[in-house]
CSV table of C-alpha atoms in Angstrom, one decimal:
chain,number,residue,atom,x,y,z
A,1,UNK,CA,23.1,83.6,109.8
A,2,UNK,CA,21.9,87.1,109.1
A,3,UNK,CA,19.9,87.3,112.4
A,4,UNK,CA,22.7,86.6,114.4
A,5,UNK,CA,26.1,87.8,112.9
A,6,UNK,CA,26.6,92.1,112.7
A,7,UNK,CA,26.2,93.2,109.1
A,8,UNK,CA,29.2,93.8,106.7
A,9,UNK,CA,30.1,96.5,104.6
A,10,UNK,CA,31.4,96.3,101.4
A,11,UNK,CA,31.9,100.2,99.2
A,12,UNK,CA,33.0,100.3,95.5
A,13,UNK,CA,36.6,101.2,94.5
A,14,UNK,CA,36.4,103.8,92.4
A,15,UNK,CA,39.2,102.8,89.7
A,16,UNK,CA,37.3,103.4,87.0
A,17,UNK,CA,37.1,107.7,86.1
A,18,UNK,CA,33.5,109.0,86.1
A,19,UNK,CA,32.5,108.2,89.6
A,20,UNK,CA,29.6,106.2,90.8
A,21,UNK,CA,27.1,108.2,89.1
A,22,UNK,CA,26.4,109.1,85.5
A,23,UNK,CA,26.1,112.8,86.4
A,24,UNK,CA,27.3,116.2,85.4
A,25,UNK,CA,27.3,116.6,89.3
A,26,UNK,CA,30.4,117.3,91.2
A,27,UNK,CA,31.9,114.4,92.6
A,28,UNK,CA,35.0,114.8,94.5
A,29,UNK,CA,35.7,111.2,93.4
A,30,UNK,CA,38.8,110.4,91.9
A,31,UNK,CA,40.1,107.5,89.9
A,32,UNK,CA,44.1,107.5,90.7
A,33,UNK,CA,46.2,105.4,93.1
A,34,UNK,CA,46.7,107.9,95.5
A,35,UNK,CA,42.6,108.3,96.1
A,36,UNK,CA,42.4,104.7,96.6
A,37,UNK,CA,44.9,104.1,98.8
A,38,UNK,CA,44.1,107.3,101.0
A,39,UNK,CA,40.1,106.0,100.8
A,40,UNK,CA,41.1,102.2,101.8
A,41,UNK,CA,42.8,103.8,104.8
A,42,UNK,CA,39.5,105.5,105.7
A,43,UNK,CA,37.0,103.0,105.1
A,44,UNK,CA,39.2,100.5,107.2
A,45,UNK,CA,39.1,103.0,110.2
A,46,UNK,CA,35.6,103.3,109.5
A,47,UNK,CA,34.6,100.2,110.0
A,48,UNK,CA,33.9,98.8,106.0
A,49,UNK,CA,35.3,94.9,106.1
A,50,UNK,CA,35.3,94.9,102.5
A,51,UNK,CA,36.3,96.7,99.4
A,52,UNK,CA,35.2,95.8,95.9
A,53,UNK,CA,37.3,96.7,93.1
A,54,UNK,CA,36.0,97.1,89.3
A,55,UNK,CA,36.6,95.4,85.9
A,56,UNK,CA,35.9,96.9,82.9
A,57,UNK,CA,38.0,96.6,79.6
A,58,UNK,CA,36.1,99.5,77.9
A,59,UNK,CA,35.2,103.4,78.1
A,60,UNK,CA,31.5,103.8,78.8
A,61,UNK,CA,29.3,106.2,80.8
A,62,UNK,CA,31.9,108.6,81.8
A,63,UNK,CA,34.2,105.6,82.5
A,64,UNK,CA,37.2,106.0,80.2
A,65,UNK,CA,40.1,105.6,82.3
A,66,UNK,CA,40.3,102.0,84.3
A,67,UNK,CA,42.6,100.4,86.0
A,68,UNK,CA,43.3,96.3,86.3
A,69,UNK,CA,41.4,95.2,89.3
A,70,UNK,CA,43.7,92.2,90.2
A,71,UNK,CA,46.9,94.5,90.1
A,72,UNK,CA,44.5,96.9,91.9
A,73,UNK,CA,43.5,95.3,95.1
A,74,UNK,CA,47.0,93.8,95.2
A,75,UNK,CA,48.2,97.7,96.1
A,76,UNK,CA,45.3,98.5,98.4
A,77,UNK,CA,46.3,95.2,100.6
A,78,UNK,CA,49.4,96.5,100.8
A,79,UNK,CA,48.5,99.8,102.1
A,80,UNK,CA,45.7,98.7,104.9
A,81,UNK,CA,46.5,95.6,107.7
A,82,UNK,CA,42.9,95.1,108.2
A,83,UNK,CA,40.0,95.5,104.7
A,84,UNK,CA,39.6,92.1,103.0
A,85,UNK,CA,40.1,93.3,98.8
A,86,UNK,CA,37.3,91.7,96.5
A,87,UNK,CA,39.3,91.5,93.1
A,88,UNK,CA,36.9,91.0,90.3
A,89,UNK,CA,37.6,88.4,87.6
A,90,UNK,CA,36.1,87.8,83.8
A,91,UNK,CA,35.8,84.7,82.8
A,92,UNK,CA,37.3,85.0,79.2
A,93,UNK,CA,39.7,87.5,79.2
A,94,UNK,CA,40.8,85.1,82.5
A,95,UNK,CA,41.1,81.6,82.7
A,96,UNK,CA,41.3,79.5,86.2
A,97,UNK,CA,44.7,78.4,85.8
A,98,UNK,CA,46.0,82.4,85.5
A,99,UNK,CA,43.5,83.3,88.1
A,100,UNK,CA,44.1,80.7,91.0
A,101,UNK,CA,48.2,81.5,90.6
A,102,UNK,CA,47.9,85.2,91.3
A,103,UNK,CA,45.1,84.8,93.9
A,104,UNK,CA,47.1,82.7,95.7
A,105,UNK,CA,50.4,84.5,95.4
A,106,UNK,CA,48.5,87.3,96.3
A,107,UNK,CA,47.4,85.8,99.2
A,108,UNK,CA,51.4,84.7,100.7
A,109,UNK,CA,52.3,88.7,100.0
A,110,UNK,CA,49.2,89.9,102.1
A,111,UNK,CA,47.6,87.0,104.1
A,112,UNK,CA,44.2,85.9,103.5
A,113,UNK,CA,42.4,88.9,102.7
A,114,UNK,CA,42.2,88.8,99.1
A,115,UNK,CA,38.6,87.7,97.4
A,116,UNK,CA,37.1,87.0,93.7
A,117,UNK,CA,34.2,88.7,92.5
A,118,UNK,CA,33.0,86.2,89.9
A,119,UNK,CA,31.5,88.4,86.9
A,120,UNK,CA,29.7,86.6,83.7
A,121,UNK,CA,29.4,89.9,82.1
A,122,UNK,CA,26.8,92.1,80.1
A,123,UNK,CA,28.6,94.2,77.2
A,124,UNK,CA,28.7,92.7,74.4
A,125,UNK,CA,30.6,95.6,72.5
A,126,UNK,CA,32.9,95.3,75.2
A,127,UNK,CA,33.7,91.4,74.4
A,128,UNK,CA,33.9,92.1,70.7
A,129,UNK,CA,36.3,94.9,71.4
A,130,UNK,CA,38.6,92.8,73.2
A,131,UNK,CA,38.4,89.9,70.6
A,132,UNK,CA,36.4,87.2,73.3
A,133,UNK,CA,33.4,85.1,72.0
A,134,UNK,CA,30.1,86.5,73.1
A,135,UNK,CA,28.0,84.3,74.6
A,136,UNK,CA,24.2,83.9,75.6
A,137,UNK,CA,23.3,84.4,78.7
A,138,UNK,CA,23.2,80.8,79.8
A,139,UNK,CA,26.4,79.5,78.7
A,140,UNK,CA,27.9,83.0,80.2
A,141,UNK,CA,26.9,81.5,83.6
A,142,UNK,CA,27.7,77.8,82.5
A,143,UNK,CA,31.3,79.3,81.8
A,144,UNK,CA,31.5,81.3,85.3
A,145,UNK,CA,29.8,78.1,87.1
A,146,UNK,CA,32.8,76.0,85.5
A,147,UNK,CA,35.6,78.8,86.5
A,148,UNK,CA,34.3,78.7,90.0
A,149,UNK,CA,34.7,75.1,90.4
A,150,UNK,CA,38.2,74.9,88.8
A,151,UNK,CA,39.0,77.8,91.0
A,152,UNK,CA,38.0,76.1,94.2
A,153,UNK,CA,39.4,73.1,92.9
A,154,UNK,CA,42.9,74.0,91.8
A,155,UNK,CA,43.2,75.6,95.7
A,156,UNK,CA,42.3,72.3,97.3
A,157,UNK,CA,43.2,69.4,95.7
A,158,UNK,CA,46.5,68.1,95.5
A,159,UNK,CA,46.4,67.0,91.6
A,160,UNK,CA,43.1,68.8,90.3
A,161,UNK,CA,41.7,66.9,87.0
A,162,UNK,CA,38.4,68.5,85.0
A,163,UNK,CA,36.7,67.8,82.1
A,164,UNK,CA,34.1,70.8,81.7
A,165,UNK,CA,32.6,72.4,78.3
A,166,UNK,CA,34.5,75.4,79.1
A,167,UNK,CA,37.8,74.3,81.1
A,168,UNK,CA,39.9,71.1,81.2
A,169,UNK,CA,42.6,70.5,83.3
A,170,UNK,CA,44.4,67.1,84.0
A,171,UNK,CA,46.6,66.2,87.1
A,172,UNK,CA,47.2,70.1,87.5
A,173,UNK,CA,49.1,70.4,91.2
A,174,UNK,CA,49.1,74.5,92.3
A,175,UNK,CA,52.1,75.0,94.9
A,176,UNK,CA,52.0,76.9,96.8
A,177,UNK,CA,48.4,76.8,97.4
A,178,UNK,CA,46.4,80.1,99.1
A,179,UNK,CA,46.5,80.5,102.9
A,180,UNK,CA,43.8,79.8,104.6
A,181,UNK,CA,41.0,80.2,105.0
A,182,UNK,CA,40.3,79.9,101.0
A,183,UNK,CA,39.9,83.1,99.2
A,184,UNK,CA,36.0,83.8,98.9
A,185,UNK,CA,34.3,83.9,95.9
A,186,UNK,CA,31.5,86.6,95.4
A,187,UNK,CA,29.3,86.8,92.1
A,188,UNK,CA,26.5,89.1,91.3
A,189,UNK,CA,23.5,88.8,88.9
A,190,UNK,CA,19.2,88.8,89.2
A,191,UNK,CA,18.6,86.0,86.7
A,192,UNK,CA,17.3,82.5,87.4
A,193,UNK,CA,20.4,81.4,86.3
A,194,UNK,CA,22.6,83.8,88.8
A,195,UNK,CA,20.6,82.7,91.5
A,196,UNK,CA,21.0,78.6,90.5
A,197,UNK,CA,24.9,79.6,90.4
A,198,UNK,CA,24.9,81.0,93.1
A,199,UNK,CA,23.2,78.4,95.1
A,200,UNK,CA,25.3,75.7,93.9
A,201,UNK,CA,29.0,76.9,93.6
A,202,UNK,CA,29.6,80.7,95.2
A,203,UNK,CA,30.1,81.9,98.8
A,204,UNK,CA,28.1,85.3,98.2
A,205,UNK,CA,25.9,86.6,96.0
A,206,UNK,CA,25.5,89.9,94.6
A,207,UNK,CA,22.5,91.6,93.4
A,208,UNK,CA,21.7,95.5,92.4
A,209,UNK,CA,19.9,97.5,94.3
A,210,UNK,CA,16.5,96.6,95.3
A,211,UNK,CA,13.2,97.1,97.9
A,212,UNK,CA,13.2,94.7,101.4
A,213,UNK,CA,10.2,92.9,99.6
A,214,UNK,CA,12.3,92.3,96.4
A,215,UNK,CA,15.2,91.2,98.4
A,216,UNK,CA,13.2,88.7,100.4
A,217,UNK,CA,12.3,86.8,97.2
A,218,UNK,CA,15.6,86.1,96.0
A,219,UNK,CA,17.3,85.6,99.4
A,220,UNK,CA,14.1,82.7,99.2
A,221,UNK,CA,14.7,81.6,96.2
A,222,UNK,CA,18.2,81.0,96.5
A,223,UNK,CA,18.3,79.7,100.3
A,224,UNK,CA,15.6,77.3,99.4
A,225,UNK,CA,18.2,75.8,96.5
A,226,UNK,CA,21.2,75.9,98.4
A,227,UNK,CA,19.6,73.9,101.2
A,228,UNK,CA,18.8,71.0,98.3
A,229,UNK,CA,22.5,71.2,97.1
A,230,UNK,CA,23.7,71.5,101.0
A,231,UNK,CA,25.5,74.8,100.1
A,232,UNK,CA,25.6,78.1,101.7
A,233,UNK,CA,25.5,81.5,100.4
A,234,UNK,CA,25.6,85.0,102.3
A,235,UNK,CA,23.8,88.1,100.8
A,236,UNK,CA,25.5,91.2,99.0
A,237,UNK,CA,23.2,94.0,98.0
A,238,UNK,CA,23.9,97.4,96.0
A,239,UNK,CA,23.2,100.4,97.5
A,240,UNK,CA,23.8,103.8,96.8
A,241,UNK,CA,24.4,106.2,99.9
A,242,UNK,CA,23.0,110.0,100.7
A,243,UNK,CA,23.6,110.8,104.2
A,244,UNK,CA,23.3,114.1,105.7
A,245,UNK,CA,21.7,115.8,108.3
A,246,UNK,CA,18.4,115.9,107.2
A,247,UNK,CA,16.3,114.0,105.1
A,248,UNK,CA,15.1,117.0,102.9
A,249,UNK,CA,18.5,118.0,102.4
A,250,UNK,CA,19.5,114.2,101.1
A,251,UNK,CA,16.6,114.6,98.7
A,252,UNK,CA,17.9,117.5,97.5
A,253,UNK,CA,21.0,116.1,96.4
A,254,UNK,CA,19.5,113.1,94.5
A,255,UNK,CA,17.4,115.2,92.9
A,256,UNK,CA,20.0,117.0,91.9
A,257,UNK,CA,21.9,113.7,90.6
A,258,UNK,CA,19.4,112.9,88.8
A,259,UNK,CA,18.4,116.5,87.2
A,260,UNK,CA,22.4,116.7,86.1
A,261,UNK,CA,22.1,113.0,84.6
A,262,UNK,CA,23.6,112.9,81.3
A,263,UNK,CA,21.1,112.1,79.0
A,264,UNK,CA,22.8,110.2,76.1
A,265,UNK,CA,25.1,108.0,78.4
A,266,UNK,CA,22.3,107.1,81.0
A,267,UNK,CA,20.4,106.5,77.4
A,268,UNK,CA,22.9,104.2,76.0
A,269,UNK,CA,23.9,102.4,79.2
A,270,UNK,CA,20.3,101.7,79.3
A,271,UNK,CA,20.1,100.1,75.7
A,272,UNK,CA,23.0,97.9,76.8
A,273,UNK,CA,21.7,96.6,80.3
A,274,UNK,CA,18.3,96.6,79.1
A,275,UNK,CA,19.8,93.9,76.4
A,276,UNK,CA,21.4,91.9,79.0
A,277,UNK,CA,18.4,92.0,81.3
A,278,UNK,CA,16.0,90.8,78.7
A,279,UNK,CA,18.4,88.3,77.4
A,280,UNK,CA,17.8,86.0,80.6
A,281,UNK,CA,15.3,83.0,79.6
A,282,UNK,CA,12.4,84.6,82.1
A,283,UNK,CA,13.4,88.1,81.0
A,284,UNK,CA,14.4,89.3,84.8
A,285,UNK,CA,18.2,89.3,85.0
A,286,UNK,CA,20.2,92.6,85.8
A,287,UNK,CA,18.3,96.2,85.0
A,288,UNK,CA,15.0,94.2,83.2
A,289,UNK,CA,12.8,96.7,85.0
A,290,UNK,CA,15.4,99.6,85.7
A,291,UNK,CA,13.7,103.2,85.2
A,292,UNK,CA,15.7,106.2,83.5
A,293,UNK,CA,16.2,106.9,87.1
A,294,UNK,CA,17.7,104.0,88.8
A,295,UNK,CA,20.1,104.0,85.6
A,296,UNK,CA,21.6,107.4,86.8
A,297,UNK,CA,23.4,104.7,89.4
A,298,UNK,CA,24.6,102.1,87.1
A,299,UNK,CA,24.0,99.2,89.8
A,300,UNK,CA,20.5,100.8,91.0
A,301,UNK,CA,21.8,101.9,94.0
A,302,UNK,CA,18.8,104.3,94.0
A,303,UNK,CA,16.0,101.6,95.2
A,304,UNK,CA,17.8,100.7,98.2
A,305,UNK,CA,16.8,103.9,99.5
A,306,UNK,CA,19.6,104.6,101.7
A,307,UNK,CA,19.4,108.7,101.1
A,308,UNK,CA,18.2,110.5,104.3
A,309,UNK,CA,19.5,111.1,107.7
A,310,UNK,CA,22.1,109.0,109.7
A,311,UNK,CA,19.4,107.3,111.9
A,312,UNK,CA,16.7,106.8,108.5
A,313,UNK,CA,19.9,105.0,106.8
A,314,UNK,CA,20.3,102.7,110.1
A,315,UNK,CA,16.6,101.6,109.7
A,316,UNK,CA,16.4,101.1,106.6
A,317,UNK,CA,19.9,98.7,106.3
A,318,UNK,CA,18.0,97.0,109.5
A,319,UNK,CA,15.2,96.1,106.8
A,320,UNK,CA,17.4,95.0,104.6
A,321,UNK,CA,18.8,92.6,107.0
A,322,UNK,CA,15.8,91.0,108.1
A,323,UNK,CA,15.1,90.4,104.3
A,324,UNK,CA,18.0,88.1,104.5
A,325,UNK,CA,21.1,90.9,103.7
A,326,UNK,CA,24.6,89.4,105.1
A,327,UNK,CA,27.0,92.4,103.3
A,328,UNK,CA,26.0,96.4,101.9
A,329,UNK,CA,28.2,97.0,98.7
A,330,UNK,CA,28.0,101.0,99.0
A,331,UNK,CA,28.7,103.8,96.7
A,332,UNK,CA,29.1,107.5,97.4
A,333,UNK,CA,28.9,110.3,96.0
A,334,UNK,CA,32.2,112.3,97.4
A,335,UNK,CA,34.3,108.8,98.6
A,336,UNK,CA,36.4,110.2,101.0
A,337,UNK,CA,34.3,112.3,103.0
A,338,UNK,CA,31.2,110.6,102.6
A,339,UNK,CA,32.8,107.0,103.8
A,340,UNK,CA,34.5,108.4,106.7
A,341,UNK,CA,30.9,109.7,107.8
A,342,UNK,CA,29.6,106.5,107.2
A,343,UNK,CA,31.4,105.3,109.7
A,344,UNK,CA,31.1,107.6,112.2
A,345,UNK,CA,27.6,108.3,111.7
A,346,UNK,CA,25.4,105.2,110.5
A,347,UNK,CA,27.7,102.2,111.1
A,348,UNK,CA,27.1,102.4,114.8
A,349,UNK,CA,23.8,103.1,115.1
A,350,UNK,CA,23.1,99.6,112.8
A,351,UNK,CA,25.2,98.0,115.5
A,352,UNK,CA,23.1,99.7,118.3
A,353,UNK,CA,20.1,98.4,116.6
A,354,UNK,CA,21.4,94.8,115.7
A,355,UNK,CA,22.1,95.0,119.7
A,356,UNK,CA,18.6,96.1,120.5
A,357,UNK,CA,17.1,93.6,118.2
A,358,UNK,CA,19.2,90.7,119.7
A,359,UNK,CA,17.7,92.0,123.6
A,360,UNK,CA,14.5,91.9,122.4
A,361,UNK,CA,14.9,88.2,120.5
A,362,UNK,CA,16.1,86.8,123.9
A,363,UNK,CA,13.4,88.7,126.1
A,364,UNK,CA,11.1,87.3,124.1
């Protein structure tokens, strides 16, 4: 599928303060309604087909001001005709029965553009703030595994029955249902047990930001599983975006990122994810191998090395996509600006090469 269909483009909706970056640099990145509505505008001229909005129920690493991401993406579909809105769900603070009513009413106000991002979660201060049981890390994804089905479940059947360790539900009938087609459902993770989910139960999967080669094994591992459960899953990955006009200059400014990094939150972001990373059986989920460095972007947007000129970007997302990529989740560091050059700038050129690439398939 990713050799024959053009890449997607996903960025992150800044509705969480702080910016993408845990810097003292200056991002002209704002948090409020009026930045998001003016930036879902730009990236849907631009050419993004996605937009990914944020939960977090906490302050942490400059983040102390969020918004609800349901409520959220309900307003950005209402200001764009076009940009499909991921809205990302907690299992926990949400339950299925909550989640498929608003998802579907959501989609009769706007039409089928509205999404779930599926997240398990990692902060366990954040859960004990809130009053929700922590789990381990394989009932988390037990739990999410259940949600999804019960999701997908109350949208198609007529009367929808379950008996799960998590969820139960008996003769439950959801009118009206979503339009269709369904709303997708996107999760992220690294683990073995992310993967497995993924290759049962989700339409996309998510994971941070990583090298071609490091791609390439979990697109395997995860394509090889799905084909066993007859399931299909597209390919999200995190990347983190510097592009200007030359490649020393992009260097320049992640240098700078990274000089301006603020110590003691990059520090205890790190104790947190490096918790959650361990915390997976095989000790490889989320952030298990993150430097200082790749912390500085909380998703590791760093190693997908997208920081240099427009044409070095194109190449390198061309990579990514013959490592088995479907969708780029992108961050920036001045939204607005930066998404708009995007577009402009690297968005055709990967198109121009996707072309070139399909010429040379068929000559071949």
């Amino acid at each position: 599928m990713s050799q024959v269909k053009p890449l997607q483009f996903a960025y992150w909706v800044p509705n969480v303060s702080g910016g993408l970056v845990i810097s003292q640099i200056e991002q002209r990145t704002r948090w409020d309604a009026e930045y998001n509505r003016e930036l879902a505008k730009i990236a849907e001229r631009a050419g993004f087909d996605y937009a990914l909005t944020q939960i977090r129920f906490t302050a942490g690493y400059g983040a102390d001001n969020q918004h609800e991401s349901v409520t959220f993406s309900q307003d950005l579909l209402s200001h764009t005709t076009k940009l499909k809105v991921i809205a990302a769900l907690l299992p926990g603070p949400w339950n299925p029965t909550l989640a498929a009513k608003q998802i579907a009413t959501i989609s009769h106000l706007y039409g089928p553009r509205i999404a779930v991002n599926i997240v398990s979660g990692w902060f366990r201060g954040e859960f004990k703030a809130i009053g929700e049981p922590w789990l381990d890390h394989e009932e988390r994804y037990l739990r999410s595994e259940e949600f999804i089905r019960c999701l997908r479940g109350i949208w198609r059947e007529s009367s929808f029955s379950f008996a799960g360790d998590f969820y139960r539900f008996r003769d439950y009938a959801l009118k009206p249902k979503p339009l269709d087609p369904l709303p997708e459902i996107f999760q992220g993770g690294s683990s073995r047990a992310a993967r497995d989910m993924a290759s049962r139960v989700s339409d996309w999967y998510f994971t941070n930001g990583n090298t071609p080669q490091g791609v390439r094994q979990q697109v395997d591992d995860i394509r090889a599983k799905a084909a066993v459960n007859q399931h299909a899953v597209k390919i999200g990955l995190n990347g983190f975006v510097i592009a200007r006009e030359s490649e020393q200059e992009a260097q320049a400014v992640l240098q700078e990122i990274i000089a301006k990094a603020n110590p003691d939150a990059v520090k205890g972001f790190q104790h947190e994810v490096k918790n959650a990373g361990s915390a997976s059986p095989e000790g490889e989920g989320n952030w298990a191998k993150s430097s200082f460095e790749d912390l500085v972007q909380y998703n590791d947007g760093f190693k997908t090395n997208l920081i240099g000129t427009p044409q070095q970007i194109a190449e390198r997302i061309i990579e990514q996509k013959r490592a088995g990529v479907d969708l780029l989740l992108l961050a920036f560091l001045h939204f607005h600006e930066e998404v708009e050059f995007f577009g402009r700038e690297v968005i055709p050129r990967v198109h121009e090469l996707e072309r070139q690439e399909a010429l040379n398939a068929v000559t071949v």
